[in-house]
Coordinates of C-alpha atoms and ligand atoms in Angstrom, one line a residue:
M4 CA 117.6 224.3 220.1
R5 CA 120.9 223.3 218.6
R6 CA 121.0 226.0 216.1
P7 CA 120.7 229.1 218.4
V8 CA 123.3 227.6 220.8
L9 CA 125.7 227.2 217.9
A10 CA 124.9 230.7 216.7
V11 CA 125.7 232.1 220.1
I12 CA 128.9 230.2 220.3
A13 CA 129.9 231.4 216.9
L14 CA 129.3 235.0 217.9
L15 CA 131.2 234.6 221.2
L16 CA 134.1 233.0 219.5
L17 CA 134.1 235.0 216.4
A18 CA 137.5 236.6 217.1
G19 CA 139.1 233.3 218.0
C20 CA 137.2 230.8 215.8
G21 CA 140.4 229.5 214.2
G22 CA 141.2 227.3 217.2
A23 CA 138.6 227.2 220.0
P24 CA 135.7 225.5 218.2
A25 CA 138.0 222.6 217.4
A26 CA 138.6 221.9 221.1
S27 CA 136.7 218.7 220.9
P28 CA 138.9 216.4 218.7
S29 CA 137.4 213.4 217.2
P30 CA 138.2 210.1 218.8
T31 CA 140.6 209.3 216.0
S32 CA 142.6 212.5 216.3
T33 CA 146.2 212.1 217.2
T34 CA 149.1 214.4 217.1
A35 CA 149.9 213.0 213.7
S36 CA 146.7 214.4 212.3
S37 CA 146.8 217.7 214.0
T38 CA 147.3 219.6 210.8
S39 CA 143.7 218.8 210.0
L40 CA 142.6 220.8 213.0
A41 CA 144.6 223.9 211.9
P42 CA 142.7 227.0 211.0
P43 CA 141.8 227.4 207.4
S44 CA 144.7 229.0 205.6
S45 CA 142.5 231.9 204.5
L46 CA 142.3 233.1 208.1
P47 CA 145.2 234.8 209.9
A48 CA 146.5 233.4 213.1
P49 CA 144.0 233.4 216.0
A50 CA 143.6 237.0 217.0
S51 CA 142.9 238.5 220.4
A52 CA 139.4 239.5 221.2
G53 CA 138.3 242.9 220.0
T54 CA 140.3 242.9 216.8
S55 CA 138.9 242.5 213.3
I56 CA 139.4 239.5 211.1
A57 CA 139.3 239.6 207.3
G58 CA 137.5 242.9 207.3
T59 CA 134.8 241.8 209.7
Q60 CA 134.6 244.0 212.8
A61 CA 134.5 241.7 215.8
T62 CA 131.7 242.5 218.2
A63 CA 132.9 244.6 221.1
P64 CA 132.5 242.9 224.5
T65 CA 129.1 243.4 226.0
K66 CA 129.1 245.7 229.0
V67 CA 127.4 244.6 232.1
V68 CA 125.5 247.0 234.3
V69 CA 124.0 246.0 237.6
L70 CA 120.8 247.8 238.7
D71 CA 119.9 247.6 242.3
P72 CA 116.3 248.6 243.1
G73 CA 116.2 249.6 246.8
H74 CA 114.4 247.5 249.3
N75 CA 111.7 244.9 248.4
G76 CA 108.0 244.4 248.7
G77 CA 108.2 241.5 251.1
N78 CA 110.6 243.2 253.5
A79 CA 108.0 244.7 255.9
S80 CA 106.4 241.3 256.6
H81 CA 109.8 239.6 257.3
P82 CA 111.4 241.6 260.0
G83 CA 113.5 238.7 261.3
E84 CA 115.3 238.3 258.0
I85 CA 115.5 242.0 257.3
N86 CA 116.8 243.0 260.7
A87 CA 119.5 240.3 260.8
Q88 CA 123.0 241.9 261.0
V89 CA 125.3 241.6 258.0
P90 CA 128.7 243.0 257.1
A91 CA 128.4 246.6 255.8
G92 CA 132.1 247.4 255.2
R93 CA 134.6 249.4 257.3
G94 CA 134.2 246.7 260.0
R95 CA 130.6 247.6 260.6
M96 CA 127.5 245.5 260.8
K97 CA 124.1 246.7 259.6
P98 CA 120.6 245.3 259.2
C99 CA 120.3 243.0 256.1
N100 CA 117.9 245.5 254.5
T101 CA 115.2 247.9 255.4
T102 CA 111.6 248.5 254.3
G103 CA 112.2 251.8 252.7
T104 CA 109.9 254.8 252.9
A105 CA 106.7 255.9 251.2
T106 CA 104.8 258.9 250.1
N107 CA 102.2 260.4 252.5
A108 CA 99.6 258.7 250.3
G109 CA 101.2 255.3 250.8
Y110 CA 103.0 254.7 247.5
P111 CA 106.0 252.7 248.7
E112 CA 109.6 253.3 247.8
H113 CA 110.2 249.7 246.9
A114 CA 107.5 249.9 244.2
F115 CA 109.1 253.1 242.9
T116 CA 112.6 251.7 242.8
W117 CA 111.4 248.5 241.1
D118 CA 109.4 250.3 238.5
V119 CA 112.2 252.8 237.7
A120 CA 114.8 250.0 237.6
V121 CA 112.8 248.0 235.1
R122 CA 112.4 251.0 232.9
V123 CA 116.2 251.7 233.1
R124 CA 116.9 248.0 232.4
D125 CA 114.7 248.1 229.2
L126 CA 116.3 251.4 228.0
L127 CA 119.9 250.0 228.5
A128 CA 119.0 246.6 227.0
A129 CA 117.8 248.5 223.9
K130 CA 121.3 249.9 223.6
G131 CA 122.9 246.5 223.8
V132 CA 123.9 246.7 227.5
Q133 CA 123.6 243.5 229.5
V134 CA 121.7 244.3 232.7
V135 CA 121.8 242.3 235.9
M136 CA 119.2 243.1 238.5
T137 CA 119.8 242.5 242.2
R138 CA 116.2 241.3 242.6
Q139 CA 113.8 239.8 240.2
D140 CA 110.5 241.1 241.4
D141 CA 108.9 243.4 243.9
T142 CA 107.4 240.8 246.1
G143 CA 110.4 239.1 247.6
V144 CA 112.5 239.6 250.7
G145 CA 115.9 241.3 250.6
P146 CA 118.5 240.4 249.3
C147 CA 120.7 241.8 252.1
V148 CA 123.0 244.7 251.3
D149 CA 126.1 242.5 251.3
K150 CA 124.5 240.1 248.8
R151 CA 123.5 242.9 246.6
A152 CA 127.1 244.1 246.6
A153 CA 128.3 240.6 245.8
I154 CA 126.0 240.4 242.8
G155 CA 127.7 243.5 241.4
N156 CA 131.1 242.2 242.2
D157 CA 130.5 238.8 240.7
S158 CA 129.1 240.2 237.5
G159 CA 132.2 242.2 236.8
A160 CA 129.9 245.1 236.2
A161 CA 131.2 248.2 234.4
A162 CA 128.8 250.2 236.6
V163 CA 126.5 249.4 239.6
V164 CA 123.6 251.8 240.3
S165 CA 121.4 251.5 243.3
I166 CA 118.0 253.3 242.9
H167 CA 116.2 254.8 245.9
A168 CA 114.0 257.7 247.0
D169 CA 114.3 259.4 250.4
G170 CA 111.8 260.1 253.1
S171 CA 112.8 263.4 254.8
T172 CA 110.1 264.5 257.2
N173 CA 110.8 268.1 256.1
P174 CA 108.1 268.5 253.4
T175 CA 110.0 271.4 251.7
A176 CA 113.2 269.3 251.3
H177 CA 113.5 268.1 247.8
G178 CA 115.9 267.2 244.9
F179 CA 118.0 264.2 244.1
H180 CA 121.5 263.3 245.1
V181 CA 124.0 260.7 244.1
A182 CA 126.0 259.0 246.9
Y183 CA 129.4 257.4 246.5
S184 CA 131.7 255.6 248.9
S185 CA 134.1 258.0 250.6
P186 CA 136.9 257.6 251.5
P187 CA 137.2 254.9 248.9
L188 CA 138.2 251.4 250.0
N189 CA 139.6 250.2 246.7
D190 CA 140.4 251.6 243.2
A191 CA 136.9 251.1 241.8
Q192 CA 135.5 253.2 244.6
G193 CA 137.9 256.0 243.7
Q194 CA 137.9 257.9 240.4
P195 CA 135.7 255.4 238.5
S196 CA 132.9 255.8 241.1
M197 CA 133.4 259.5 241.2
N198 CA 133.1 259.7 237.4
L199 CA 130.0 257.6 237.5
A200 CA 128.5 259.8 240.2
T201 CA 129.2 263.1 238.4
T202 CA 128.1 261.7 235.0
L203 CA 124.8 260.5 236.5
R204 CA 124.4 263.8 238.4
D205 CA 124.9 265.7 235.1
A206 CA 122.3 263.5 233.3
M207 CA 119.8 264.0 236.1
V208 CA 120.3 267.8 235.9
S209 CA 119.9 267.6 232.1
G210 CA 116.7 265.7 232.6
G211 CA 115.3 268.6 234.6
F212 CA 115.7 267.3 238.1
P213 CA 116.9 269.7 240.8
T214 CA 119.8 268.7 243.0
S215 CA 119.1 268.1 246.7
T216 CA 118.3 271.1 248.9
Y217 CA 119.1 269.1 252.1
I218 CA 121.8 266.4 251.5
G219 CA 125.2 266.7 250.0
S220 CA 126.4 269.4 247.7
A221 CA 125.6 270.0 244.0
G222 CA 123.8 266.7 243.9
L223 CA 126.7 264.6 245.2
S224 CA 127.0 263.0 248.6
P225 CA 130.2 261.3 249.9
R226 CA 129.2 258.5 252.3
D227 CA 131.1 256.0 254.5
D228 CA 128.0 254.2 255.9
L229 CA 126.3 252.6 253.0
G230 CA 127.0 248.9 252.9
G231 CA 126.3 248.3 249.2
L232 CA 128.8 251.0 248.3
N233 CA 131.4 250.1 250.9
L234 CA 131.4 246.4 249.8
S235 CA 131.5 247.2 246.1
E236 CA 134.6 246.3 244.0
R237 CA 133.1 247.8 240.9
P238 CA 132.3 251.5 240.1
A239 CA 129.1 252.0 242.2
V240 CA 126.8 254.8 243.2
L241 CA 123.4 255.1 244.9
V242 CA 120.9 257.7 243.5
E243 CA 118.3 259.1 245.9
C244 CA 115.8 260.4 243.3
G245 CA 114.2 262.8 245.7
N246 CA 112.0 263.2 248.8
M247 CA 108.8 261.0 248.9
R248 CA 107.4 263.4 251.5
N249 CA 107.6 266.4 249.3
A250 CA 104.3 266.9 247.5
T251 CA 105.8 267.8 244.1
E252 CA 108.2 264.9 244.0
A253 CA 105.7 262.5 245.5
A254 CA 103.4 263.3 242.6
A255 CA 106.2 262.6 240.1
F256 CA 107.2 259.3 241.8
S257 CA 103.5 258.1 241.8
S258 CA 103.0 258.8 238.2
P259 CA 104.1 256.4 235.4
D260 CA 105.2 259.4 233.3
G261 CA 107.2 260.7 236.2
R262 CA 108.9 257.4 236.7
A263 CA 109.7 257.2 233.0
S264 CA 111.4 260.6 233.3
Y265 CA 113.6 259.5 236.2
A266 CA 114.4 256.3 234.3
A267 CA 115.3 258.1 231.1
A268 CA 117.7 260.4 233.0
I269 CA 119.3 257.5 234.9
A270 CA 119.7 255.5 231.7
A271 CA 121.2 258.5 229.9
G272 CA 123.7 258.9 232.7
I273 CA 124.8 255.3 232.7
L274 CA 125.1 255.2 228.9
A275 CA 127.2 258.4 229.0
Y276 CA 129.5 256.8 231.6
L277 CA 129.9 253.7 229.6
G278 CA 130.9 255.8 226.6
Ligands
ZN20 ZN1 115.8 253.5 250.1

């Protein structure tokens, strides 16, 4: 157990290893013996993170992405918790969470969003991205939209992506759209979120998915009523992958291959945004 911990510390402190690891002086250390704690003379003075030392390229800081799979499997059986009012930004209150929609055959949105998010998580992790999920399974309750936003904020995420599917009762309505907070309430909701939205939109189009025929314009939808976006202090978007009541899209949502295709496009968009 000791060795992996030390290895992790060594990696984290690689750029600053001249000083930081010596932070625990021995009981006999005094100012008089401080020279023994100095960095080895072969190393330059402690460098700032991100620079290279002695020809060794320091590891770039790991980027954090928060994935927010919409709804949750236990929401429907916990109406009291789910309907409790929570802050949703712009001075409004909204229900903690909702149950989400489903295909006509009964495949639920929460299962779709969970499955796609796990696939996106794995694709991002394979590229070295640190992923934080707003929920850990598809059987729990919530969390509330304000808590989901707080998870993104507290993580210092480079990007926050909520994953949903819509439930329009018009069976011909179809296509995806990417929602973003508008008008923005802070800097992160401005250009960074717009860039995330357009980059994700472009990746979805490249993945072969049509833009929405019934919401927004060219696959983008400015919104002022989505609590998770309103409360975000990080670049954040919400992708509605399509209409679960449309037969073609319902078939794609209900198939593992279809979900893998959505996940691949979403992951590609996030990676393109991270650069
Ligand atoms: Zn939803």
